[in-house]
PDB file of C-alpha atoms and ligand atoms in Angstrom:
ATOM      1  CA  UNK T   1       0.000   0.000   0.000  1.00 90.00           C
ATOM      2  CA  UNK T   2       1.272   3.423  -1.060  1.00 96.00           C
ATOM      3  CA  UNK T   3       1.011   5.118   2.361  1.00 98.00           C
ATOM      4  CA  UNK T   4       1.283   2.094   4.656  1.00 97.00           C
ATOM      5  CA  UNK T   5       1.573   3.109   8.343  1.00 95.00           C
ATOM      6  CA  UNK T   6       2.293   6.751   7.505  1.00 98.00           C
ATOM      7  CA  UNK T   7       0.708   9.151   9.993  1.00 98.00           C
ATOM      8  CA  UNK T   8      -1.268  11.716   7.979  1.00 98.00           C
ATOM      9  CA  UNK T   9      -2.870  14.800   9.550  1.00 98.00           C
ATOM     10  CA  UNK T  10      -5.639  16.329   7.454  1.00 98.00           C
ATOM     11  CA  UNK T  11      -7.147  19.652   8.526  1.00 98.00           C
ATOM     12  CA  UNK T  12     -10.760  20.228   7.587  1.00 98.00           C
ATOM     13  CA  UNK T  13     -11.210  16.498   7.006  1.00 98.00           C
ATOM     14  CA  UNK T  14     -14.836  16.474   8.161  1.00 98.00           C
ATOM     15  CA  UNK T  15     -16.177  17.646   4.806  1.00 98.00           C
ATOM     16  CA  UNK T  16     -15.603  17.966   1.070  1.00 98.00           C
ATOM     17  CA  UNK T  17     -12.089  17.471  -0.262  1.00 98.00           C
ATOM     18  CA  UNK T  18     -10.632  16.902   3.215  1.00 98.00           C
ATOM     19  CA  UNK T  19     -13.092  14.072   3.787  1.00 98.00           C
ATOM     20  CA  UNK T  20     -12.222  12.518   0.407  1.00 98.00           C
ATOM     21  CA  UNK T  21      -8.503  12.880   1.237  1.00 98.00           C
ATOM     22  CA  UNK T  22      -9.009  11.228   4.643  1.00 98.00           C
ATOM     23  CA  UNK T  23     -10.849   8.265   3.067  1.00 98.00           C
ATOM     24  CA  UNK T  24      -8.298   7.896   0.256  1.00 98.00           C
ATOM     25  CA  UNK T  25      -5.268   8.139   2.572  1.00 98.00           C
ATOM     26  CA  UNK T  26      -6.764   5.531   4.921  1.00 98.00           C
ATOM     27  CA  UNK T  27      -7.483   3.229   1.981  1.00 98.00           C
ATOM     28  CA  UNK T  28      -3.797   3.473   1.030  1.00 98.00           C
ATOM     29  CA  UNK T  29      -2.778   2.362   4.536  1.00 98.00           C
ATOM     30  CA  UNK T  30      -2.178   5.668   6.331  1.00 98.00           C
ATOM     31  CA  UNK T  31      -3.142   6.284   9.951  1.00 98.00           C
ATOM     32  CA  UNK T  32      -5.321   9.356   9.508  1.00 98.00           C
ATOM     33  CA  UNK T  33      -5.869  12.193  11.971  1.00 98.00           C
ATOM     34  CA  UNK T  34      -8.728  14.533  11.108  1.00 98.00           C
ATOM     35  CA  UNK T  35      -8.447  17.960  12.734  1.00 98.00           C
ATOM     36  CA  UNK T  36     -11.574  20.011  12.279  1.00 98.00           C
ATOM     37  CA  UNK T  37     -13.709  22.612  14.012  1.00 98.00           C
ATOM     38  CA  UNK T  38     -16.630  20.303  13.128  1.00 98.00           C
ATOM     39  CA  UNK T  39     -15.889  17.439  15.537  1.00 98.00           C
ATOM     40  CA  UNK T  40     -19.134  15.571  14.845  1.00 98.00           C
ATOM     41  CA  UNK T  41     -18.424  15.534  11.103  1.00 98.00           C
ATOM     42  CA  UNK T  42     -14.816  14.466  11.701  1.00 98.00           C
ATOM     43  CA  UNK T  43     -15.958  11.622  13.952  1.00 98.00           C
ATOM     44  CA  UNK T  44     -18.371  10.409  11.233  1.00 98.00           C
ATOM     45  CA  UNK T  45     -15.505  10.196   8.732  1.00 98.00           C
ATOM     46  CA  UNK T  46     -13.374   8.398  11.337  1.00 98.00           C
ATOM     47  CA  UNK T  47     -16.178   5.877  11.895  1.00 98.00           C
ATOM     48  CA  UNK T  48     -16.414   5.275   8.139  1.00 98.00           C
ATOM     49  CA  UNK T  49     -12.651   4.655   7.962  1.00 98.00           C
ATOM     50  CA  UNK T  50     -12.729   2.254  10.921  1.00 98.00           C
ATOM     51  CA  UNK T  51     -15.699   0.316   9.497  1.00 98.00           C
ATOM     52  CA  UNK T  52     -13.641  -0.115   6.311  1.00 97.00           C
ATOM     53  CA  UNK T  53     -10.754  -1.574   8.336  1.00 97.00           C
ATOM     54  CA  UNK T  54      -8.599   1.567   8.508  1.00 98.00           C
ATOM     55  CA  UNK T  55      -7.108   3.565  11.351  1.00 97.00           C
ATOM     56  CA  UNK T  56      -8.244   7.108  12.190  1.00 98.00           C
ATOM     57  CA  UNK T  57      -8.631   9.646  14.960  1.00 98.00           C
ATOM     58  CA  UNK T  58     -10.763  12.820  15.137  1.00 98.00           C
ATOM     59  CA  UNK T  59      -9.597  15.925  16.985  1.00 98.00           C
ATOM     60  CA  UNK T  60     -11.637  19.051  17.646  1.00 98.00           C
ATOM     61  CA  UNK T  61      -9.421  22.000  16.709  1.00 98.00           C
ATOM     62  CA  UNK T  62     -10.042  25.552  15.589  1.00 97.00           C
ATOM     63  CA  UNK T  63      -7.085  26.108  13.304  1.00 96.00           C
ATOM     64  CA  UNK T  64      -6.917  29.814  14.174  1.00 95.00           C
ATOM     65  CA  UNK T  65      -5.885  29.106  17.772  1.00 95.00           C
ATOM     66  CA  UNK T  66      -2.104  28.654  18.035  1.00 96.00           C
ATOM     67  CA  UNK T  67      -2.229  27.136  21.550  1.00 97.00           C
ATOM     68  CA  UNK T  68      -4.802  24.554  20.396  1.00 96.00           C
ATOM     69  CA  UNK T  69      -2.688  23.779  17.319  1.00 98.00           C
ATOM     70  CA  UNK T  70       0.396  23.117  19.450  1.00 97.00           C
ATOM     71  CA  UNK T  71      -1.647  21.006  21.903  1.00 98.00           C
ATOM     72  CA  UNK T  72      -3.020  19.000  18.965  1.00 98.00           C
ATOM     73  CA  UNK T  73       0.458  18.256  17.621  1.00 98.00           C
ATOM     74  CA  UNK T  74       1.588  17.114  21.089  1.00 98.00           C
ATOM     75  CA  UNK T  75      -1.463  14.798  21.383  1.00 98.00           C
ATOM     76  CA  UNK T  76      -0.739  13.274  17.959  1.00 98.00           C
ATOM     77  CA  UNK T  77       2.957  12.801  18.745  1.00 98.00           C
ATOM     78  CA  UNK T  78       2.180  11.106  22.049  1.00 97.00           C
ATOM     79  CA  UNK T  79      -0.562   8.871  20.529  1.00 97.00           C
ATOM     80  CA  UNK T  80       1.067   8.030  17.182  1.00 98.00           C
ATOM     81  CA  UNK T  81       4.770   8.860  17.614  1.00 97.00           C
ATOM     82  CA  UNK T  82       5.314  11.083  14.578  1.00 98.00           C
ATOM     83  CA  UNK T  83       3.663  13.008  11.760  1.00 98.00           C
ATOM     84  CA  UNK T  84       4.753  11.931   8.264  1.00 98.00           C
ATOM     85  CA  UNK T  85       2.219  13.821   6.155  1.00 99.00           C
ATOM     86  CA  UNK T  86       0.437  17.113   6.776  1.00 99.00           C
ATOM     87  CA  UNK T  87      -2.412  18.158   4.484  1.00 99.00           C
ATOM     88  CA  UNK T  88      -3.312  21.801   5.105  1.00 98.00           C
ATOM     89  CA  UNK T  89      -6.791  21.589   3.635  1.00 98.00           C
ATOM     90  CA  UNK T  90      -9.121  23.581   5.967  1.00 98.00           C
ATOM     91  CA  UNK T  91     -10.211  26.777   4.292  1.00 98.00           C
ATOM     92  CA  UNK T  92     -13.054  29.260   3.945  1.00 97.00           C
ATOM     93  CA  UNK T  93     -14.422  31.225   0.987  1.00 97.00           C
ATOM     94  CA  UNK T  94     -15.170  34.965   0.728  1.00 97.00           C
ATOM     95  CA  UNK T  95     -18.119  34.762  -1.705  1.00 94.00           C
ATOM     96  CA  UNK T  96     -16.300  36.838  -4.355  1.00 96.00           C
ATOM     97  CA  UNK T  97     -16.259  40.051  -2.245  1.00 98.00           C
ATOM     98  CA  UNK T  98     -14.225  42.701  -4.068  1.00 98.00           C
ATOM     99  CA  UNK T  99     -11.626  44.688  -2.171  1.00 98.00           C
ATOM    100  CA  UNK T 100     -14.040  47.560  -1.508  1.00 98.00           C
ATOM    101  CA  UNK T 101     -16.668  45.120  -0.236  1.00 98.00           C
ATOM    102  CA  UNK T 102     -14.196  43.428   2.122  1.00 98.00           C
ATOM    103  CA  UNK T 103     -14.081  44.660   5.733  1.00 98.00           C
ATOM    104  CA  UNK T 104     -10.967  44.385   7.891  1.00 98.00           C
ATOM    105  CA  UNK T 105     -12.819  41.693   9.840  1.00 98.00           C
ATOM    106  CA  UNK T 106     -13.559  39.736   6.614  1.00 98.00           C
ATOM    107  CA  UNK T 107      -9.896  39.978   5.571  1.00 98.00           C
ATOM    108  CA  UNK T 108      -8.618  38.745   8.949  1.00 98.00           C
ATOM    109  CA  UNK T 109     -11.167  35.898   9.032  1.00 98.00           C
ATOM    110  CA  UNK T 110     -10.085  34.598   5.618  1.00 98.00           C
ATOM    111  CA  UNK T 111      -6.353  35.117   6.200  1.00 98.00           C
ATOM    112  CA  UNK T 112      -6.373  33.594   9.699  1.00 98.00           C
ATOM    113  CA  UNK T 113      -7.812  30.319   8.395  1.00 98.00           C
ATOM    114  CA  UNK T 114      -6.476  30.168   4.822  1.00 98.00           C
ATOM    115  CA  UNK T 115      -2.903  31.280   5.522  1.00 98.00           C
ATOM    116  CA  UNK T 116      -1.910  32.050   9.125  1.00 98.00           C
ATOM    117  CA  UNK T 117      -3.184  28.720  10.481  1.00 98.00           C
ATOM    118  CA  UNK T 118      -1.032  26.925   7.889  1.00 98.00           C
ATOM    119  CA  UNK T 119       2.056  28.829   9.001  1.00 98.00           C
ATOM    120  CA  UNK T 120       1.271  28.017  12.657  1.00 98.00           C
ATOM    121  CA  UNK T 121       0.617  24.313  12.076  1.00 98.00           C
ATOM    122  CA  UNK T 122       3.571  23.860   9.714  1.00 98.00           C
ATOM    123  CA  UNK T 123       5.896  25.443  12.292  1.00 98.00           C
ATOM    124  CA  UNK T 124       4.552  23.060  14.909  1.00 98.00           C
ATOM    125  CA  UNK T 125       4.978  19.948  12.713  1.00 98.00           C
ATOM    126  CA  UNK T 126       8.220  20.757  10.849  1.00 98.00           C
ATOM    127  CA  UNK T 127      10.732  20.278  13.717  1.00 98.00           C
ATOM    128  CA  UNK T 128       9.737  16.602  14.076  1.00 98.00           C
ATOM    129  CA  UNK T 129       9.919  16.047  10.309  1.00 98.00           C
ATOM    130  CA  UNK T 130      13.327  17.739  10.104  1.00 98.00           C
ATOM    131  CA  UNK T 131      14.732  15.714  13.000  1.00 98.00           C
ATOM    132  CA  UNK T 132      13.737  12.498  11.137  1.00 98.00           C
ATOM    133  CA  UNK T 133      14.937  13.889   7.786  1.00 98.00           C
ATOM    134  CA  UNK T 134      11.599  13.009   6.217  1.00 98.00           C
ATOM    135  CA  UNK T 135       8.149  14.543   5.810  1.00 98.00           C
ATOM    136  CA  UNK T 136       5.690  15.888   3.300  1.00 98.00           C
ATOM    137  CA  UNK T 137       3.335  18.847   3.424  1.00 99.00           C
ATOM    138  CA  UNK T 138       0.498  19.407   0.956  1.00 99.00           C
ATOM    139  CA  UNK T 139      -1.170  22.805   0.915  1.00 99.00           C
ATOM    140  CA  UNK T 140      -4.604  23.058  -0.662  1.00 98.00           C
ATOM    141  CA  UNK T 141      -4.486  26.355  -2.524  1.00 98.00           C
ATOM    142  CA  UNK T 142      -6.804  27.000  -5.490  1.00 98.00           C
ATOM    143  CA  UNK T 143      -6.850  28.221  -9.069  1.00 98.00           C
ATOM    144  CA  UNK T 144      -7.598  31.477  -7.201  1.00 98.00           C
ATOM    145  CA  UNK T 145      -3.953  31.219  -6.114  1.00 98.00           C
ATOM    146  CA  UNK T 146      -2.896  31.370  -9.774  1.00 98.00           C
ATOM    147  CA  UNK T 147      -5.334  33.744 -11.489  1.00 98.00           C
ATOM    148  CA  UNK T 148      -7.887  36.429 -10.583  1.00 97.00           C
ATOM    149  CA  UNK T 149     -11.654  36.012 -10.888  1.00 92.00           C
ATOM    150  CA  UNK T 150     -12.087  32.735  -8.985  1.00 93.00           C
ATOM    151  CA  UNK T 151     -12.615  34.373  -5.603  1.00 96.00           C
ATOM    152  CA  UNK T 152     -12.795  37.782  -3.984  1.00 98.00           C
ATOM    153  CA  UNK T 153      -9.940  39.967  -2.736  1.00 98.00           C
ATOM    154  CA  UNK T 154      -9.105  38.142   0.481  1.00 98.00           C
ATOM    155  CA  UNK T 155      -9.566  34.611  -0.893  1.00 98.00           C
ATOM    156  CA  UNK T 156      -7.458  35.338  -3.997  1.00 98.00           C
ATOM    157  CA  UNK T 157      -4.701  37.006  -1.968  1.00 98.00           C
ATOM    158  CA  UNK T 158      -4.676  34.252   0.675  1.00 98.00           C
ATOM    159  CA  UNK T 159      -4.456  31.459  -1.913  1.00 98.00           C
ATOM    160  CA  UNK T 160      -1.687  33.282  -3.859  1.00 98.00           C
ATOM    161  CA  UNK T 161       0.081  33.746  -0.510  1.00 99.00           C
ATOM    162  CA  UNK T 162      -0.208  30.045   0.214  1.00 99.00           C
ATOM    163  CA  UNK T 163       1.645  29.209  -3.000  1.00 99.00           C
ATOM    164  CA  UNK T 164       4.401  31.653  -2.007  1.00 99.00           C
ATOM    165  CA  UNK T 165       4.599  30.035   1.420  1.00 99.00           C
ATOM    166  CA  UNK T 166       4.747  26.573  -0.201  1.00 99.00           C
ATOM    167  CA  UNK T 167       7.702  27.668  -2.344  1.00 98.00           C
ATOM    168  CA  UNK T 168       9.424  29.200   0.674  1.00 98.00           C
ATOM    169  CA  UNK T 169       9.116  25.991   2.714  1.00 98.00           C
ATOM    170  CA  UNK T 170      10.330  23.833  -0.185  1.00 98.00           C
ATOM    171  CA  UNK T 171      13.312  26.060  -0.929  1.00 98.00           C
ATOM    172  CA  UNK T 172      14.467  26.151   2.696  1.00 98.00           C
ATOM    173  CA  UNK T 173      13.716  22.595   3.893  1.00 98.00           C
ATOM    174  CA  UNK T 174      14.005  20.344   0.788  1.00 98.00           C
ATOM    175  CA  UNK T 175      17.687  19.727   1.614  1.00 98.00           C
ATOM    176  CA  UNK T 176      16.528  18.310   4.964  1.00 98.00           C
ATOM    177  CA  UNK T 177      14.230  15.717   3.393  1.00 98.00           C
ATOM    178  CA  UNK T 178      11.036  17.783   3.449  1.00 98.00           C
ATOM    179  CA  UNK T 179       8.716  17.848   0.436  1.00 98.00           C
ATOM    180  CA  UNK T 180       6.152  20.670   0.194  1.00 99.00           C
ATOM    181  CA  UNK T 181       3.695  21.067  -2.681  1.00 99.00           C
ATOM    182  CA  UNK T 182       0.446  22.924  -3.336  1.00 99.00           C
ATOM    183  CA  UNK T 183      -2.663  21.651  -5.088  1.00 99.00           C
ATOM    184  CA  UNK T 184      -4.727  24.241  -6.969  1.00 98.00           C
ATOM    185  CA  UNK T 185      -8.231  22.870  -7.528  1.00 98.00           C
ATOM    186  CA  UNK T 186     -10.628  24.506  -9.948  1.00 98.00           C
ATOM    187  CA  UNK T 187     -14.320  24.373  -9.127  1.00 97.00           C
ATOM    188  CA  UNK T 188     -14.944  21.151  -7.221  1.00 98.00           C
ATOM    189  CA  UNK T 189     -18.359  19.918  -6.084  1.00 97.00           C
ATOM    190  CA  UNK T 190     -18.239  20.111  -2.268  1.00 96.00           C
ATOM    191  CA  UNK T 191     -20.405  21.609   0.512  1.00 94.00           C
ATOM    192  CA  UNK T 192     -18.335  24.839   0.145  1.00 92.00           C
ATOM    193  CA  UNK T 193     -19.482  25.358  -3.456  1.00 92.00           C
ATOM    194  CA  UNK T 194     -22.997  23.882  -3.281  1.00 87.00           C
ATOM    195  CA  UNK T 195     -24.704  27.316  -3.141  1.00 87.00           C
ATOM    196  CA  UNK T 196     -22.640  28.909  -5.930  1.00 89.00           C
ATOM    197  CA  UNK T 197     -22.340  26.132  -8.532  1.00 91.00           C
ATOM    198  CA  UNK T 198     -25.476  27.288 -10.384  1.00 89.00           C
ATOM    199  CA  UNK T 199     -23.818  30.665 -11.044  1.00 88.00           C
ATOM    200  CA  UNK T 200     -20.500  29.289 -12.296  1.00 90.00           C
ATOM    201  CA  UNK T 201     -20.495  28.829 -16.095  1.00 90.00           C
ATOM    202  CA  UNK T 202     -19.206  25.403 -17.033  1.00 95.00           C
ATOM    203  CA  UNK T 203     -18.443  26.742 -20.558  1.00 94.00           C
ATOM    204  CA  UNK T 204     -15.331  28.471 -19.120  1.00 92.00           C
ATOM    205  CA  UNK T 205     -13.865  25.074 -18.297  1.00 97.00           C
ATOM    206  CA  UNK T 206     -12.326  23.194 -21.262  1.00 98.00           C
ATOM    207  CA  UNK T 207     -13.425  19.857 -19.741  1.00 98.00           C
ATOM    208  CA  UNK T 208     -17.012  21.288 -19.560  1.00 97.00           C
ATOM    209  CA  UNK T 209     -17.602  19.986 -16.038  1.00 97.00           C
ATOM    210  CA  UNK T 210     -16.776  20.650 -12.387  1.00 97.00           C
ATOM    211  CA  UNK T 211     -14.312  18.447 -10.531  1.00 98.00           C
ATOM    212  CA  UNK T 212     -15.082  15.773  -7.967  1.00 98.00           C
ATOM    213  CA  UNK T 213     -13.493  15.774  -4.520  1.00 98.00           C
ATOM    214  CA  UNK T 214     -12.195  12.219  -5.068  1.00 98.00           C
ATOM    215  CA  UNK T 215     -10.133  13.434  -8.063  1.00 98.00           C
ATOM    216  CA  UNK T 216      -8.336  15.933  -5.835  1.00 98.00           C
ATOM    217  CA  UNK T 217      -7.836  13.250  -3.175  1.00 98.00           C
ATOM    218  CA  UNK T 218      -6.090  11.006  -5.724  1.00 98.00           C
ATOM    219  CA  UNK T 219      -3.624  13.785  -6.563  1.00 98.00           C
ATOM    220  CA  UNK T 220      -3.011  14.336  -2.825  1.00 99.00           C
ATOM    221  CA  UNK T 221      -2.267  10.599  -2.363  1.00 98.00           C
ATOM    222  CA  UNK T 222       0.245  10.731  -5.214  1.00 98.00           C
ATOM    223  CA  UNK T 223       1.965  13.866  -3.848  1.00 98.00           C
ATOM    224  CA  UNK T 224       2.131  12.355  -0.356  1.00 98.00           C
ATOM    225  CA  UNK T 225       3.690   9.139  -1.643  1.00 98.00           C
ATOM    226  CA  UNK T 226       7.272   8.312  -2.592  1.00 97.00           C
ATOM    227  CA  UNK T 227       6.157   8.281  -6.235  1.00 97.00           C
ATOM    228  CA  UNK T 228       6.399  12.082  -6.037  1.00 98.00           C
ATOM    229  CA  UNK T 229       9.755  12.030  -4.215  1.00 96.00           C
ATOM    230  CA  UNK T 230      11.440  14.547  -6.545  1.00 98.00           C
ATOM    231  CA  UNK T 231       8.519  17.001  -6.680  1.00 98.00           C
ATOM    232  CA  UNK T 232       9.059  19.990  -4.449  1.00 98.00           C
ATOM    233  CA  UNK T 233       7.646  23.516  -4.336  1.00 98.00           C
ATOM    234  CA  UNK T 234       5.129  22.889  -7.126  1.00 98.00           C
ATOM    235  CA  UNK T 235       1.631  24.393  -7.425  1.00 98.00           C
ATOM    236  CA  UNK T 236      -0.392  21.921  -9.470  1.00 98.00           C
ATOM    237  CA  UNK T 237      -3.703  22.946 -11.064  1.00 98.00           C
ATOM    238  CA  UNK T 238      -6.436  20.285 -11.133  1.00 98.00           C
ATOM    239  CA  UNK T 239      -9.095  22.249 -12.944  1.00 98.00           C
ATOM    240  CA  UNK T 240     -10.256  20.596 -16.176  1.00 98.00           C
ATOM    241  CA  UNK T 241      -7.975  22.985 -18.078  1.00 98.00           C
ATOM    242  CA  UNK T 242      -9.431  26.238 -16.643  1.00 97.00           C
ATOM    243  CA  UNK T 243      -6.057  27.958 -16.131  1.00 97.00           C
ATOM    244  CA  UNK T 244      -4.604  27.135 -19.585  1.00 96.00           C
ATOM    245  CA  UNK T 245      -6.844  29.668 -21.310  1.00 91.00           C
TER     246      UNK T 245
HETATM  247  N1  NAD C 301     -14.576  23.423  -3.485  1.00 87.35           N
HETATM  248  C1  NAD C 301     -13.863  24.091  -4.379  1.00 87.35           C
HETATM  249  O1  NAD C 301     -14.296  24.343  -5.511  1.00 87.35           O
HETATM  250  C2  NAD C 301     -12.475  24.544  -4.028  1.00 87.35           C
HETATM  251  C3  NAD C 301     -11.651  24.999  -5.067  1.00 87.35           C
HETATM  252  C4  NAD C 301     -10.351  25.377  -4.798  1.00 87.35           C
HETATM  253  C5  NAD C 301      -9.852  25.297  -3.507  1.00 87.35           C
HETATM  254  N2  NAD C 301     -10.666  24.864  -2.501  1.00 87.35           N
HETATM  255  C6  NAD C 301     -10.063  24.773  -1.162  1.00 87.35           C
HETATM  256  O2  NAD C 301     -10.112  23.429  -0.742  1.00 87.35           O
HETATM  257  C7  NAD C 301     -10.192  23.358   0.681  1.00 87.35           C
HETATM  258  C8  NAD C 301     -11.369  22.473   1.073  1.00 87.35           C
HETATM  259  O3  NAD C 301     -12.547  23.039   0.528  1.00 87.35           O
HETATM  260  P1  NAD C 301     -13.940  22.267   0.457  1.00 87.35           P
HETATM  261  O4  NAD C 301     -14.600  22.735  -0.763  1.00 87.35           O
HETATM  262  O5  NAD C 301     -13.733  20.812   0.680  1.00 87.35           O
HETATM  263  O6  NAD C 301     -14.676  22.946   1.712  1.00 87.35           O
HETATM  264  P2  NAD C 301     -15.686  22.393   2.834  1.00 87.35           P
HETATM  265  O7  NAD C 301     -16.378  23.608   3.347  1.00 87.35           O
HETATM  266  O8  NAD C 301     -16.495  21.242   2.336  1.00 87.35           O
HETATM  267  O9  NAD C 301     -14.672  21.842   3.950  1.00 87.35           O
HETATM  268  C9  NAD C 301     -13.861  22.710   4.706  1.00 87.35           C
HETATM  269  C10 NAD C 301     -13.582  22.056   6.048  1.00 87.35           C
HETATM  270  O10 NAD C 301     -12.726  22.945   6.788  1.00 87.35           O
HETATM  271  C11 NAD C 301     -13.208  23.005   8.124  1.00 87.35           C
HETATM  272  N3  NAD C 301     -12.815  24.265   8.743  1.00 87.35           N
HETATM  273  C12 NAD C 301     -13.208  25.514   8.386  1.00 87.35           C
HETATM  274  N4  NAD C 301     -12.690  26.413   9.239  1.00 87.35           N
HETATM  275  C13 NAD C 301     -11.945  25.718  10.143  1.00 87.35           C
HETATM  276  C14 NAD C 301     -11.171  26.090  11.272  1.00 87.35           C
HETATM  277  N5  NAD C 301     -11.058  27.370  11.660  1.00 87.35           N
HETATM  278  N6  NAD C 301     -10.546  25.120  11.972  1.00 87.35           N
HETATM  279  C15 NAD C 301     -10.659  23.823  11.603  1.00 87.35           C
HETATM  280  N7  NAD C 301     -11.395  23.410  10.555  1.00 87.35           N
HETATM  281  C16 NAD C 301     -12.029  24.350   9.830  1.00 87.35           C
HETATM  282  C17 NAD C 301     -14.738  22.900   7.979  1.00 87.35           C
HETATM  283  O11 NAD C 301     -15.358  22.529   9.199  1.00 87.35           O
HETATM  284  C18 NAD C 301     -14.855  21.845   6.896  1.00 87.35           C
HETATM  285  O12 NAD C 301     -14.882  20.542   7.422  1.00 87.35           O
HETATM  286  C19 NAD C 301     -10.295  24.811   1.153  1.00 87.35           C
HETATM  287  O13 NAD C 301      -9.010  25.268   1.528  1.00 87.35           O
HETATM  288  C20 NAD C 301     -10.784  25.542  -0.086  1.00 87.35           C
HETATM  289  O14 NAD C 301     -10.404  26.901  -0.092  1.00 87.35           O
HETATM  290  C21 NAD C 301     -11.962  24.506  -2.725  1.00 87.35           C
END
């Protein structure tokens, strides 16, 4: 199995792409930890993994709280020994608010979850990975991290920032055995997009369809595995061709 006995932490794994990633990682043999503000949802995914013969643990964490993030990492290290894979997936959308429509509170809300929490959690997890000379981080950015028009001001800026942070981590820590890549999904059918899908023209997408969360999960499995050993600092679109136009 591709991820046999690897300990994989997935933030926002209670729903959407994070849920699909949790199920796919467990199917490939990983011991999955789901960290989510929605504990009930995370526990449901954990139950599904256990029923299917996998190993999983749910933790209730608000990713904007640095003390809670550090506590979570300590709990995982004491329960499971190490963290091999970190998927920074939890994120929130800004409903296409332009800069002038975005309040300071809106900006901080989006940035705290979509970018600052990833910096905090990565800093908490990296020392263990570096001391073992091995670890992989996957950051779920977006096509909004590559082009304008797929989110509002704060979402677009936070997802561009996440790609910059991904490149920074890869450039500094690759020599110490750390692999850091970003995935840039186009429009994917998940609870986050369910209210806006009707207003997104499928004609703008060369593949003429939206993506499925399982397709993103398959890319995450590949990036987490040794098959992607020489990939570092990339930002990979998975968007039915949206960003080639
Ligand atoms: N759905 C899309 O079309 C799409 C496209 C590109 C990128 N993305 C990105 O993919 C990621 C997952 O999106 P999704 O569509 O699966 O969304 P979703 O809303 O289905 O899932 C997001 C999960 O994150 C959790 N979460 C939110 N805030 C949190 C916090 N403060 N602490 C802990 N957990 C928190 C939620 O409880 C939820 O389980 C996000 O980063 C999103 O920006 C989504």
